[in-house]
Amino acid sequence: MSQENVEIVRRIYERLNRGDVDGVVELCDDDFLMDMSERVFNPDTYRGHDGIRRFYEGVREAWESYRWDVEEMRVAGDSVVAMLHCTAQSREGGPGVDWRVAWLWKFRRGKAVYLRFYRHQLEALEAAGLRELT
């Protein structure tokens, strides 16, 4: 199951990067919870499929372009830590984004049920029960 979860995460980022929010929604459980409270820009939590749509709408409103590139994924049971390189160009001419972060995904029965954003990759690994960056 862990390799299947890795592939689901990979598909989610591919779909996010091309703006296919409905494609992301179909890979997530109805009760999906997205905890983006540690985010610098618009920290919030989002629940369910409507929450996913609201999150992505906020991204589109704030950024001219935004990209999530997976650099590495680590598996711990039904969890996947995706270590990302995020880049973005502001719509309002403000500073862009060029940073490395991590998203911790949890799965149940082949669907994503939980996501938490971490500014520091090591914190995400520790939350998943993993100890170090490779």
Short mmCIF file of N, CA, C and O in Angstrom, two decimals:
data_model
loop_
_atom_site.label_atom_id
_atom_site.label_comp_id
_atom_site.label_asym_id
_atom_site.label_seq_id
_atom_site.Cartn_x
_atom_site.Cartn_y
_atom_site.Cartn_z
N MET A 1 0.81 -1.20 0.00
CA MET A 1 0.00 0.00 0.00
C MET A 1 0.85 1.27 0.00
O MET A 1 0.46 2.27 -0.55
N SER A 2 2.04 1.22 0.60
CA SER A 2 2.84 2.44 0.69
C SER A 2 3.25 2.96 -0.68
O SER A 2 3.25 4.17 -0.90
N GLN A 3 3.60 2.08 -1.62
CA GLN A 3 3.96 2.54 -2.97
C GLN A 3 2.74 3.14 -3.66
O GLN A 3 2.86 4.13 -4.39
N GLU A 4 1.57 2.58 -3.43
CA GLU A 4 0.34 3.16 -3.99
C GLU A 4 0.12 4.57 -3.45
O GLU A 4 -0.26 5.47 -4.21
N ASN A 5 0.38 4.78 -2.16
CA ASN A 5 0.22 6.10 -1.57
C ASN A 5 1.21 7.10 -2.16
O ASN A 5 0.86 8.26 -2.41
N VAL A 6 2.43 6.66 -2.39
CA VAL A 6 3.44 7.52 -3.03
C VAL A 6 2.95 7.94 -4.42
O VAL A 6 3.05 9.11 -4.79
N GLU A 7 2.39 7.00 -5.17
CA GLU A 7 1.89 7.33 -6.50
C GLU A 7 0.71 8.29 -6.44
O GLU A 7 0.57 9.18 -7.29
N ILE A 8 -0.15 8.13 -5.44
CA ILE A 8 -1.27 9.07 -5.29
C ILE A 8 -0.73 10.47 -5.01
O ILE A 8 -1.20 11.45 -5.61
N VAL A 9 0.24 10.59 -4.11
CA VAL A 9 0.83 11.90 -3.82
C VAL A 9 1.44 12.50 -5.08
O VAL A 9 1.24 13.69 -5.38
N ARG A 10 2.15 11.71 -5.83
CA ARG A 10 2.76 12.20 -7.07
C ARG A 10 1.68 12.72 -8.03
O ARG A 10 1.81 13.80 -8.61
N ARG A 11 0.60 11.98 -8.16
CA ARG A 11 -0.50 12.42 -9.04
C ARG A 11 -1.15 13.71 -8.52
O ARG A 11 -1.52 14.58 -9.31
N ILE A 12 -1.29 13.82 -7.20
CA ILE A 12 -1.88 15.03 -6.64
C ILE A 12 -1.06 16.26 -7.03
O ILE A 12 -1.61 17.27 -7.49
N TYR A 13 0.26 16.20 -6.89
CA TYR A 13 1.09 17.36 -7.24
C TYR A 13 1.07 17.64 -8.74
O TYR A 13 1.04 18.80 -9.15
N GLU A 14 1.06 16.59 -9.55
CA GLU A 14 0.94 16.80 -10.99
C GLU A 14 -0.34 17.56 -11.31
O GLU A 14 -0.36 18.48 -12.12
N ARG A 15 -1.43 17.14 -10.67
CA ARG A 15 -2.72 17.78 -10.92
C ARG A 15 -2.77 19.19 -10.36
O ARG A 15 -3.30 20.10 -11.01
N LEU A 16 -2.24 19.41 -9.17
CA LEU A 16 -2.18 20.76 -8.62
C LEU A 16 -1.40 21.70 -9.54
O LEU A 16 -1.83 22.82 -9.80
N ASN A 17 -0.27 21.22 -10.05
CA ASN A 17 0.58 22.06 -10.89
C ASN A 17 -0.08 22.42 -12.22
O ASN A 17 0.26 23.45 -12.81
N ARG A 18 -1.00 21.61 -12.68
CA ARG A 18 -1.69 21.97 -13.93
C ARG A 18 -3.08 22.56 -13.68
O ARG A 18 -3.82 22.82 -14.62
N GLY A 19 -3.43 22.76 -12.40
CA GLY A 19 -4.69 23.41 -12.06
C GLY A 19 -5.90 22.51 -12.10
O GLY A 19 -7.03 22.98 -12.15
N ASP A 20 -5.71 21.19 -12.05
CA ASP A 20 -6.79 20.21 -12.11
C ASP A 20 -7.28 19.90 -10.69
O ASP A 20 -6.98 18.86 -10.12
N VAL A 21 -8.04 20.83 -10.12
CA VAL A 21 -8.51 20.67 -8.74
C VAL A 21 -9.48 19.50 -8.63
O VAL A 21 -9.45 18.76 -7.65
N ASP A 22 -10.35 19.31 -9.61
CA ASP A 22 -11.28 18.18 -9.56
C ASP A 22 -10.51 16.86 -9.55
O ASP A 22 -10.93 15.90 -8.88
N GLY A 23 -9.39 16.81 -10.26
CA GLY A 23 -8.55 15.62 -10.24
C GLY A 23 -7.94 15.36 -8.87
O GLY A 23 -7.77 14.21 -8.47
N VAL A 24 -7.61 16.43 -8.15
CA VAL A 24 -7.10 16.29 -6.79
C VAL A 24 -8.21 15.78 -5.88
O VAL A 24 -8.01 14.85 -5.09
N VAL A 25 -9.39 16.38 -6.00
CA VAL A 25 -10.53 16.01 -5.16
C VAL A 25 -10.83 14.52 -5.26
O VAL A 25 -11.09 13.86 -4.25
N GLU A 26 -10.75 13.95 -6.45
CA GLU A 26 -11.10 12.53 -6.60
C GLU A 26 -10.12 11.59 -5.89
O GLU A 26 -10.45 10.44 -5.62
N LEU A 27 -8.94 12.10 -5.54
CA LEU A 27 -7.94 11.28 -4.83
C LEU A 27 -8.02 11.45 -3.31
O LEU A 27 -7.27 10.81 -2.58
N CYS A 28 -8.96 12.29 -2.86
CA CYS A 28 -9.07 12.60 -1.43
C CYS A 28 -10.42 12.16 -0.88
O CYS A 28 -11.45 12.24 -1.56
N ASP A 29 -10.42 11.73 0.37
CA ASP A 29 -11.62 11.30 1.07
C ASP A 29 -12.59 12.48 1.24
O ASP A 29 -12.18 13.63 1.30
N ASP A 30 -13.88 12.15 1.36
CA ASP A 30 -14.89 13.19 1.58
C ASP A 30 -14.61 14.01 2.83
O ASP A 30 -14.91 15.20 2.87
N ASP A 31 -14.04 13.39 3.86
CA ASP A 31 -13.74 14.07 5.13
C ASP A 31 -12.30 14.55 5.21
O ASP A 31 -11.77 14.77 6.30
N PHE A 32 -11.66 14.74 4.08
CA PHE A 32 -10.26 15.17 4.01
C PHE A 32 -10.05 16.43 4.86
O PHE A 32 -10.86 17.36 4.84
N LEU A 33 -8.95 16.45 5.63
CA LEU A 33 -8.60 17.62 6.43
C LEU A 33 -7.22 18.10 6.00
O LEU A 33 -6.26 17.33 6.00
N MET A 34 -7.14 19.37 5.63
CA MET A 34 -5.89 19.99 5.22
C MET A 34 -5.52 21.05 6.26
O MET A 34 -6.24 22.03 6.43
N ASP A 35 -4.42 20.84 6.96
CA ASP A 35 -3.95 21.76 7.99
C ASP A 35 -2.79 22.58 7.42
O ASP A 35 -1.67 22.10 7.35
N MET A 36 -3.09 23.79 7.03
CA MET A 36 -2.09 24.70 6.49
C MET A 36 -1.82 25.84 7.49
O MET A 36 -1.42 26.92 7.11
N SER A 37 -2.06 25.58 8.77
CA SER A 37 -1.96 26.61 9.79
C SER A 37 -0.53 27.11 10.02
O SER A 37 -0.34 28.19 10.57
N GLU A 38 0.46 26.37 9.58
CA GLU A 38 1.85 26.80 9.74
C GLU A 38 2.33 27.62 8.53
O GLU A 38 3.45 28.14 8.53
N ARG A 39 1.50 27.75 7.54
CA ARG A 39 1.86 28.50 6.34
C ARG A 39 2.07 29.97 6.66
O ARG A 39 1.35 30.55 7.47
N VAL A 40 3.01 30.61 5.99
CA VAL A 40 3.25 32.03 6.16
C VAL A 40 2.12 32.83 5.53
O VAL A 40 1.61 33.79 6.11
N PHE A 41 1.71 32.45 4.34
CA PHE A 41 0.67 33.16 3.61
C PHE A 41 -0.68 32.50 3.88
O PHE A 41 -0.86 31.33 3.60
N ASN A 42 -1.62 33.23 4.42
CA ASN A 42 -2.98 32.76 4.66
C ASN A 42 -3.04 31.43 5.40
O ASN A 42 -3.60 30.45 4.90
N PRO A 43 -2.50 31.37 6.61
CA PRO A 43 -2.60 30.11 7.37
C PRO A 43 -4.07 29.80 7.66
O PRO A 43 -4.85 30.68 7.99
N ASP A 44 -4.44 28.55 7.49
CA ASP A 44 -5.84 28.16 7.67
C ASP A 44 -5.93 26.64 7.68
O ASP A 44 -4.95 25.94 7.41
N THR A 45 -7.11 26.12 7.99
CA THR A 45 -7.39 24.70 7.82
C THR A 45 -8.58 24.58 6.87
O THR A 45 -9.41 25.48 6.78
N TYR A 46 -8.63 23.48 6.16
CA TYR A 46 -9.64 23.25 5.12
C TYR A 46 -10.19 21.85 5.29
O TYR A 46 -9.44 20.91 5.51
N ARG A 47 -11.51 21.70 5.16
CA ARG A 47 -12.13 20.39 5.36
C ARG A 47 -12.94 20.01 4.12
O ARG A 47 -13.65 20.83 3.55
N GLY A 48 -12.80 18.74 3.75
CA GLY A 48 -13.61 18.17 2.67
C GLY A 48 -13.21 18.66 1.30
O GLY A 48 -12.24 19.39 1.12
N HIS A 49 -13.99 18.23 0.32
CA HIS A 49 -13.71 18.60 -1.06
C HIS A 49 -13.87 20.08 -1.30
O HIS A 49 -13.10 20.68 -2.06
N ASP A 50 -14.86 20.70 -0.65
CA ASP A 50 -15.02 22.15 -0.78
C ASP A 50 -13.81 22.88 -0.20
O ASP A 50 -13.41 23.92 -0.71
N GLY A 51 -13.23 22.34 0.85
CA GLY A 51 -12.04 22.93 1.43
C GLY A 51 -10.86 22.89 0.48
O GLY A 51 -10.09 23.85 0.39
N ILE A 52 -10.70 21.79 -0.25
CA ILE A 52 -9.63 21.69 -1.25
C ILE A 52 -9.82 22.77 -2.31
O ILE A 52 -8.87 23.46 -2.69
N ARG A 53 -11.04 22.92 -2.76
CA ARG A 53 -11.33 23.94 -3.78
C ARG A 53 -11.07 25.35 -3.24
O ARG A 53 -10.52 26.21 -3.93
N ARG A 54 -11.45 25.59 -1.99
CA ARG A 54 -11.23 26.91 -1.38
C ARG A 54 -9.73 27.19 -1.23
O ARG A 54 -9.27 28.30 -1.51
N PHE A 55 -8.96 26.18 -0.83
CA PHE A 55 -7.51 26.33 -0.74
C PHE A 55 -6.92 26.73 -2.09
O PHE A 55 -6.17 27.70 -2.20
N TYR A 56 -7.26 25.98 -3.12
CA TYR A 56 -6.66 26.24 -4.42
C TYR A 56 -7.12 27.58 -5.00
O TYR A 56 -6.35 28.27 -5.64
N GLU A 57 -8.36 27.96 -4.74
CA GLU A 57 -8.84 29.27 -5.19
C GLU A 57 -8.01 30.38 -4.55
O GLU A 57 -7.65 31.36 -5.20
N GLY A 58 -7.68 30.23 -3.26
CA GLY A 58 -6.83 31.20 -2.58
C GLY A 58 -5.44 31.28 -3.20
O GLY A 58 -4.86 32.36 -3.33
N VAL A 59 -4.91 30.13 -3.60
CA VAL A 59 -3.60 30.10 -4.27
C VAL A 59 -3.69 30.87 -5.58
O VAL A 59 -2.85 31.72 -5.89
N ARG A 60 -4.72 30.60 -6.37
CA ARG A 60 -4.87 31.28 -7.67
C ARG A 60 -5.09 32.78 -7.52
O ARG A 60 -4.64 33.55 -8.36
N GLU A 61 -5.79 33.19 -6.47
CA GLU A 61 -6.02 34.61 -6.26
C GLU A 61 -4.73 35.35 -5.88
O GLU A 61 -4.52 36.48 -6.29
N ALA A 62 -3.88 34.72 -5.10
CA ALA A 62 -2.68 35.37 -4.59
C ALA A 62 -1.49 35.31 -5.54
O ALA A 62 -0.65 36.21 -5.56
N TRP A 63 -1.40 34.27 -6.37
CA TRP A 63 -0.20 34.01 -7.14
C TRP A 63 -0.48 33.96 -8.63
O TRP A 63 -1.42 33.31 -9.07
N GLU A 64 0.37 34.61 -9.39
CA GLU A 64 0.31 34.54 -10.85
C GLU A 64 0.64 33.12 -11.30
O GLU A 64 0.02 32.57 -12.20
N SER A 65 1.63 32.53 -10.66
CA SER A 65 1.99 31.13 -10.92
C SER A 65 2.50 30.54 -9.62
O SER A 65 3.04 31.25 -8.76
N TYR A 66 2.30 29.24 -9.46
CA TYR A 66 2.75 28.54 -8.27
C TYR A 66 3.06 27.11 -8.68
O TYR A 66 2.31 26.51 -9.44
N ARG A 67 4.16 26.59 -8.16
CA ARG A 67 4.56 25.23 -8.54
C ARG A 67 5.08 24.47 -7.33
O ARG A 67 5.83 25.02 -6.53
N TRP A 68 4.63 23.22 -7.21
CA TRP A 68 5.09 22.32 -6.16
C TRP A 68 5.89 21.20 -6.85
O TRP A 68 5.31 20.38 -7.56
N ASP A 69 7.20 21.17 -6.65
CA ASP A 69 8.04 20.13 -7.22
C ASP A 69 8.52 19.19 -6.12
O ASP A 69 9.16 19.62 -5.16
N VAL A 70 8.18 17.92 -6.26
CA VAL A 70 8.57 16.91 -5.27
C VAL A 70 10.05 16.58 -5.47
O VAL A 70 10.45 16.17 -6.55
N GLU A 71 10.82 16.75 -4.41
CA GLU A 71 12.24 16.41 -4.46
C GLU A 71 12.50 15.03 -3.87
O GLU A 71 13.42 14.34 -4.30
N GLU A 72 11.68 14.65 -2.90
CA GLU A 72 11.85 13.34 -2.27
C GLU A 72 10.56 12.99 -1.54
O GLU A 72 9.85 13.88 -1.07
N MET A 73 10.29 11.70 -1.45
CA MET A 73 9.16 11.22 -0.64
C MET A 73 9.66 10.13 0.27
O MET A 73 10.46 9.29 -0.14
N ARG A 74 9.18 10.15 1.50
CA ARG A 74 9.52 9.13 2.49
C ARG A 74 8.22 8.55 3.02
O ARG A 74 7.25 9.26 3.23
N VAL A 75 8.22 7.25 3.26
CA VAL A 75 7.01 6.52 3.68
C VAL A 75 7.17 6.03 5.11
O VAL A 75 8.24 5.54 5.50
N ALA A 76 6.09 6.17 5.88
CA ALA A 76 6.02 5.61 7.23
C ALA A 76 4.61 5.07 7.41
O ALA A 76 3.66 5.83 7.60
N GLY A 77 4.44 3.77 7.27
CA GLY A 77 3.11 3.17 7.38
C GLY A 77 2.17 3.71 6.32
O GLY A 77 2.46 3.64 5.13
N ASP A 78 1.05 4.28 6.76
CA ASP A 78 0.07 4.86 5.83
C ASP A 78 0.30 6.35 5.60
O ASP A 78 -0.59 7.05 5.13
N SER A 79 1.49 6.83 5.96
CA SER A 79 1.83 8.25 5.78
C SER A 79 2.92 8.40 4.74
O SER A 79 3.78 7.53 4.59
N VAL A 80 2.88 9.54 4.06
CA VAL A 80 3.92 9.90 3.09
C VAL A 80 4.33 11.33 3.38
O VAL A 80 3.48 12.22 3.48
N VAL A 81 5.64 11.54 3.52
CA VAL A 81 6.16 12.89 3.65
C VAL A 81 6.72 13.28 2.29
O VAL A 81 7.61 12.61 1.76
N ALA A 82 6.16 14.35 1.73
CA ALA A 82 6.64 14.87 0.45
C ALA A 82 7.48 16.11 0.74
O ALA A 82 6.98 17.09 1.31
N MET A 83 8.74 16.05 0.38
CA MET A 83 9.63 17.20 0.54
C MET A 83 9.62 17.95 -0.78
O MET A 83 9.90 17.38 -1.84
N LEU A 84 9.25 19.21 -0.69
CA LEU A 84 8.92 20.00 -1.88
C LEU A 84 9.81 21.21 -2.05
O LEU A 84 10.25 21.82 -1.08
N HIS A 85 10.00 21.57 -3.31
CA HIS A 85 10.57 22.87 -3.67
C HIS A 85 9.42 23.66 -4.27
O HIS A 85 8.86 23.27 -5.30
N CYS A 86 9.03 24.74 -3.60
CA CYS A 86 7.90 25.55 -4.02
C CYS A 86 8.40 26.86 -4.59
O CYS A 86 9.23 27.54 -3.98
N THR A 87 7.87 27.22 -5.75
CA THR A 87 8.19 28.50 -6.35
C THR A 87 6.89 29.17 -6.77
O THR A 87 5.93 28.50 -7.15
N ALA A 88 6.87 30.50 -6.65
CA ALA A 88 5.65 31.24 -7.01
C ALA A 88 6.01 32.67 -7.39
O ALA A 88 7.00 33.22 -6.91
N GLN A 89 5.18 33.23 -8.25
CA GLN A 89 5.27 34.63 -8.64
C GLN A 89 4.01 35.33 -8.17
O GLN A 89 2.90 34.89 -8.50
N SER A 90 4.18 36.41 -7.44
CA SER A 90 3.04 37.13 -6.88
C SER A 90 2.22 37.84 -7.96
O SER A 90 2.76 38.32 -8.94
N ARG A 91 0.93 37.87 -7.76
CA ARG A 91 0.04 38.60 -8.65
C ARG A 91 0.17 40.11 -8.47
O ARG A 91 -0.03 40.86 -9.39
N GLU A 92 0.47 40.54 -7.26
CA GLU A 92 0.48 41.96 -6.92
C GLU A 92 1.87 42.58 -7.00
O GLU A 92 2.06 43.69 -6.51
N GLY A 93 2.83 41.89 -7.56
CA GLY A 93 4.17 42.44 -7.69
C GLY A 93 5.01 42.35 -6.42
O GLY A 93 6.10 42.89 -6.36
N GLY A 94 4.50 41.67 -5.41
CA GLY A 94 5.25 41.49 -4.16
C GLY A 94 6.32 40.44 -4.35
O GLY A 94 6.55 39.93 -5.45
N PRO A 95 6.97 40.09 -3.25
CA PRO A 95 8.03 39.08 -3.35
C PRO A 95 7.46 37.72 -3.75
O PRO A 95 6.35 37.38 -3.37
N GLY A 96 8.24 37.00 -4.49
CA GLY A 96 7.86 35.65 -4.87
C GLY A 96 8.24 34.66 -3.78
O GLY A 96 8.69 35.05 -2.70
N VAL A 97 8.03 33.41 -4.06
CA VAL A 97 8.36 32.33 -3.13
C VAL A 97 9.35 31.41 -3.80
O VAL A 97 9.22 31.08 -4.98
N ASP A 98 10.36 31.02 -3.05
CA ASP A 98 11.32 30.01 -3.49
C ASP A 98 11.82 29.34 -2.21
O ASP A 98 12.73 29.85 -1.56
N TRP A 99 11.16 28.26 -1.82
CA TRP A 99 11.48 27.64 -0.54
C TRP A 99 11.27 26.15 -0.58
O TRP A 99 10.61 25.62 -1.46
N ARG A 100 11.85 25.51 0.41
CA ARG A 100 11.69 24.07 0.57
C ARG A 100 10.87 23.83 1.83
O ARG A 100 11.19 24.37 2.89
N VAL A 101 9.82 23.04 1.66
CA VAL A 101 8.88 22.73 2.74
C VAL A 101 8.55 21.25 2.67
O VAL A 101 9.05 20.54 1.80
N ALA A 102 7.66 20.81 3.55
CA ALA A 102 7.20 19.42 3.49
C ALA A 102 5.71 19.37 3.78
O ALA A 102 5.19 20.18 4.54
N TRP A 103 5.06 18.41 3.14
CA TRP A 103 3.64 18.14 3.39
C TRP A 103 3.56 16.69 3.84
O TRP A 103 4.04 15.78 3.16
N LEU A 104 2.92 16.47 4.99
CA LEU A 104 2.70 15.13 5.52
C LEU A 104 1.29 14.69 5.14
O LEU A 104 0.31 15.32 5.52
N TRP A 105 1.22 13.61 4.38
CA TRP A 105 -0.05 13.04 3.91
C TRP A 105 -0.35 11.78 4.70
O TRP A 105 0.55 10.99 4.96
N LYS A 106 -1.63 11.56 5.01
CA LYS A 106 -2.07 10.30 5.62
C LYS A 106 -3.19 9.71 4.76
O LYS A 106 -4.00 10.45 4.20
N PHE A 107 -3.21 8.38 4.70
CA PHE A 107 -4.13 7.68 3.82
C PHE A 107 -4.95 6.64 4.56
O PHE A 107 -4.51 6.08 5.55
N ARG A 108 -6.12 6.38 4.01
CA ARG A 108 -6.98 5.29 4.48
C ARG A 108 -7.74 4.75 3.27
O ARG A 108 -8.34 5.52 2.51
N ARG A 109 -7.66 3.46 3.06
CA ARG A 109 -8.37 2.78 1.97
C ARG A 109 -8.13 3.44 0.60
O ARG A 109 -9.04 3.62 -0.19
N GLY A 110 -6.87 3.79 0.33
CA GLY A 110 -6.51 4.30 -0.98
C GLY A 110 -6.89 5.75 -1.25
O GLY A 110 -6.81 6.20 -2.40
N LYS A 111 -7.28 6.50 -0.21
CA LYS A 111 -7.63 7.91 -0.37
C LYS A 111 -6.85 8.74 0.64
O LYS A 111 -6.63 8.31 1.78
N ALA A 112 -6.47 9.94 0.24
CA ALA A 112 -5.84 10.87 1.18
C ALA A 112 -6.91 11.35 2.16
O ALA A 112 -8.00 11.75 1.75
N VAL A 113 -6.60 11.29 3.46
CA VAL A 113 -7.56 11.72 4.49
C VAL A 113 -7.05 12.92 5.27
O VAL A 113 -7.83 13.59 5.96
N TYR A 114 -5.74 13.20 5.19
CA TYR A 114 -5.16 14.26 6.01
C TYR A 114 -3.91 14.78 5.34
O TYR A 114 -3.14 14.01 4.75
N LEU A 115 -3.70 16.07 5.48
CA LEU A 115 -2.49 16.73 4.99
C LEU A 115 -2.11 17.81 5.98
O LEU A 115 -2.98 18.56 6.44
N ARG A 116 -0.84 17.88 6.32
CA ARG A 116 -0.34 18.97 7.15
C ARG A 116 0.90 19.55 6.51
O ARG A 116 1.80 18.83 6.10
N PHE A 117 0.94 20.88 6.44
CA PHE A 117 2.05 21.64 5.90
C PHE A 117 3.08 21.90 7.01
O PHE A 117 2.71 22.27 8.12
N TYR A 118 4.34 21.71 6.68
CA TYR A 118 5.44 22.03 7.59
C TYR A 118 6.44 22.94 6.89
O TYR A 118 6.84 22.66 5.74
N ARG A 119 6.83 24.01 7.55
CA ARG A 119 7.87 24.89 7.00
C ARG A 119 9.23 24.20 7.01
O ARG A 119 10.09 24.52 6.20
N HIS A 120 9.43 23.30 7.97
CA HIS A 120 10.72 22.63 8.12
C HIS A 120 10.55 21.14 7.85
O HIS A 120 9.75 20.47 8.51
N GLN A 121 11.31 20.64 6.90
CA GLN A 121 11.18 19.25 6.48
C GLN A 121 11.44 18.28 7.63
O GLN A 121 10.74 17.27 7.76
N LEU A 122 12.40 18.57 8.49
CA LEU A 122 12.71 17.67 9.59
C LEU A 122 11.52 17.50 10.52
O LEU A 122 11.25 16.39 11.00
N GLU A 123 10.76 18.56 10.76
CA GLU A 123 9.57 18.46 11.61
C GLU A 123 8.53 17.51 11.00
O GLU A 123 7.88 16.75 11.72
N ALA A 124 8.36 17.55 9.70
CA ALA A 124 7.41 16.64 9.04
C ALA A 124 7.88 15.20 9.17
O ALA A 124 7.07 14.30 9.44
N LEU A 125 9.16 14.96 8.99
CA LEU A 125 9.70 13.61 9.13
C LEU A 125 9.50 13.10 10.55
O LEU A 125 9.08 11.96 10.75
N GLU A 126 9.77 13.94 11.53
CA GLU A 126 9.58 13.54 12.93
C GLU A 126 8.11 13.24 13.22
O GLU A 126 7.80 12.29 13.93
N ALA A 127 7.20 14.05 12.68
CA ALA A 127 5.77 13.83 12.89
C ALA A 127 5.33 12.49 12.31
O ALA A 127 4.39 11.87 12.81
N ALA A 128 6.01 12.04 11.26
CA ALA A 128 5.68 10.75 10.65
C ALA A 128 6.41 9.59 11.31
O ALA A 128 6.24 8.44 10.91
N GLY A 129 7.24 9.89 12.31
CA GLY A 129 7.98 8.83 12.98
C GLY A 129 9.31 8.53 12.33
O GLY A 129 9.95 7.52 12.63
N LEU A 130 9.74 9.38 11.42
CA LEU A 130 11.04 9.24 10.76
C LEU A 130 11.99 10.22 11.42
O LEU A 130 11.59 11.27 11.93
N ARG A 131 13.27 9.94 11.40
CA ARG A 131 14.19 10.74 12.21
C ARG A 131 15.06 11.72 11.45
O ARG A 131 15.48 12.71 12.00
N GLU A 132 15.41 11.47 10.21
CA GLU A 132 16.42 12.33 9.58
C GLU A 132 16.17 12.52 8.10
O GLU A 132 15.50 11.72 7.45
N LEU A 133 16.73 13.61 7.58
CA LEU A 133 16.73 13.85 6.15
C LEU A 133 17.79 12.95 5.52
O LEU A 133 18.80 12.65 6.15
N THR A 134 17.57 12.55 4.30
CA THR A 134 18.59 11.73 3.63
C THR A 134 19.51 12.60 2.82
O THR A 134 19.23 13.71 2.51
#
